[in-house]
Coordinates of C-alpha atoms in Angstrom, one line a residue:
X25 CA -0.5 -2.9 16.1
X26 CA -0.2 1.0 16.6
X27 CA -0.4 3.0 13.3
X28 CA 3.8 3.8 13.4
X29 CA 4.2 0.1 13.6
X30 CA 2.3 -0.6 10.4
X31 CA 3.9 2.2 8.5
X32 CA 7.5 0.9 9.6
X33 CA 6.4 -2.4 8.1
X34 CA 5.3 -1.2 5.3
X35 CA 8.6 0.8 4.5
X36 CA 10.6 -2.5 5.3
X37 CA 8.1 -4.5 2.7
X38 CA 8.6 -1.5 0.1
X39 CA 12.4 -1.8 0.5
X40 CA 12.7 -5.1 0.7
X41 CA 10.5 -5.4 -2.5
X42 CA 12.6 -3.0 -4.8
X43 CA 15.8 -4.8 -3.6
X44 CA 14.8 -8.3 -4.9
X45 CA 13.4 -6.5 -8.3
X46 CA 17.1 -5.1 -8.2
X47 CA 18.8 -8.3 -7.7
X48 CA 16.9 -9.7 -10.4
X49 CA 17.0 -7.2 -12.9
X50 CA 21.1 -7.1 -12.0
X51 CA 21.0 -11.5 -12.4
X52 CA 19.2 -11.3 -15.6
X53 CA 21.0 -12.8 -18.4
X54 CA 21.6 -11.6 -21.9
X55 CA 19.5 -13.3 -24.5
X56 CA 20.7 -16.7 -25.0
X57 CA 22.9 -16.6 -22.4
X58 CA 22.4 -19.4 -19.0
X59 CA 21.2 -18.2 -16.5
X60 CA 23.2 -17.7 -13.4
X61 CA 20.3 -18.9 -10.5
X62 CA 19.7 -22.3 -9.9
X63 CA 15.7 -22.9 -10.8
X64 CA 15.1 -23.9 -7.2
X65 CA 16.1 -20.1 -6.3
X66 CA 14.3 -18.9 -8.8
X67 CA 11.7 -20.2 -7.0
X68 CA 12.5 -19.0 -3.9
X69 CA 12.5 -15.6 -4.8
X70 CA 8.6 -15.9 -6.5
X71 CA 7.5 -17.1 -3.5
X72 CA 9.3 -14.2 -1.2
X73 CA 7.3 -11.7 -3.9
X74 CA 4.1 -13.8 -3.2
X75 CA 4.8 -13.7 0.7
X76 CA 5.6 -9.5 0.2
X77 CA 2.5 -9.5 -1.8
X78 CA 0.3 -11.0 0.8
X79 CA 1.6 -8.9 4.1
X80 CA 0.8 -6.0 2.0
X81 CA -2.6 -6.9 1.0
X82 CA -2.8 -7.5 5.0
X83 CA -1.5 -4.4 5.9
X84 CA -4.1 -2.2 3.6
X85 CA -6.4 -4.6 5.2
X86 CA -6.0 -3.7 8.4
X87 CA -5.4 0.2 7.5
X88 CA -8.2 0.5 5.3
X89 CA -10.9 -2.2 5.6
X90 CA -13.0 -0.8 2.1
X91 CA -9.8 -1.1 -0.1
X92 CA -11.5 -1.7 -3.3
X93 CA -12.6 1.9 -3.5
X94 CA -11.9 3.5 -6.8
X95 CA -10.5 6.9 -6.6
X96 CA -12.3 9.9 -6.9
X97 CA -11.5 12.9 -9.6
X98 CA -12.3 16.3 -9.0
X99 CA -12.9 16.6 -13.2
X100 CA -15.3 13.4 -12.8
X101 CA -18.8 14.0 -14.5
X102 CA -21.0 12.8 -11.3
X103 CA -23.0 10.2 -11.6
X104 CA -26.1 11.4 -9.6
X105 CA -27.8 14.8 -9.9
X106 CA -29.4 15.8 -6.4
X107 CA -32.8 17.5 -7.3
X108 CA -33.8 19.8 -4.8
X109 CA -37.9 19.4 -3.3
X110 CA -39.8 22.0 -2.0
X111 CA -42.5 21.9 0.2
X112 CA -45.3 22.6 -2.1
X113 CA -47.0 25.4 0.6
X114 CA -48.8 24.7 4.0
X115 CA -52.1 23.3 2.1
X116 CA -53.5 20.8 4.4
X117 CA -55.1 17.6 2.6
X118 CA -58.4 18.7 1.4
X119 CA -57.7 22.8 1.3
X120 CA -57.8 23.9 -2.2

């Protein structure tokens, strides 16, 4: 898969993702009212986020192997302090 491929997909996953929440949000009941889904559907739909879920995690997978990287902050105290060494002169072993 090319790079415009994977992007494409991952529009159509983003879309596809935000029109189920929208369906759901729109077939949510009012408190103590039934709801309108059958419970096998309800189903179905938790399994179509698990499936979205998965391609996605595939898709950064393949895009960016080292996913698990936390992001960097330019305002971030750094962790490591590189300490500059100087050659301490051109004494050879033995010269004093």
């Amino acid at each position: 898969m090319n790079e415009e491929n994977l992007s494409k997909e991952q529009r159509i996953l983003r879309v596809l993702r935000k029109v189920l929440a929208n369906i759901v949000k729109d077939a949510t009941p009012a408190p103590g009212q039934p709801h309108p889904l059958k419970e096998s559907t309800i189903y179905d739909i938790r399994d179509l986020f698990g499936l979205i879920s998965e391609r996605e995690a595939e898709l950064a997978d393949l895009s960016k192997p080292d996913r698990n990287e936390k992001p960097v902050f330019t305002d971030e105290p750094k962790k490591s302090n590189v300490i500059k060494m100087h050659p301490s002169g051109t004494n050879k072993p033995g010269d004093k």
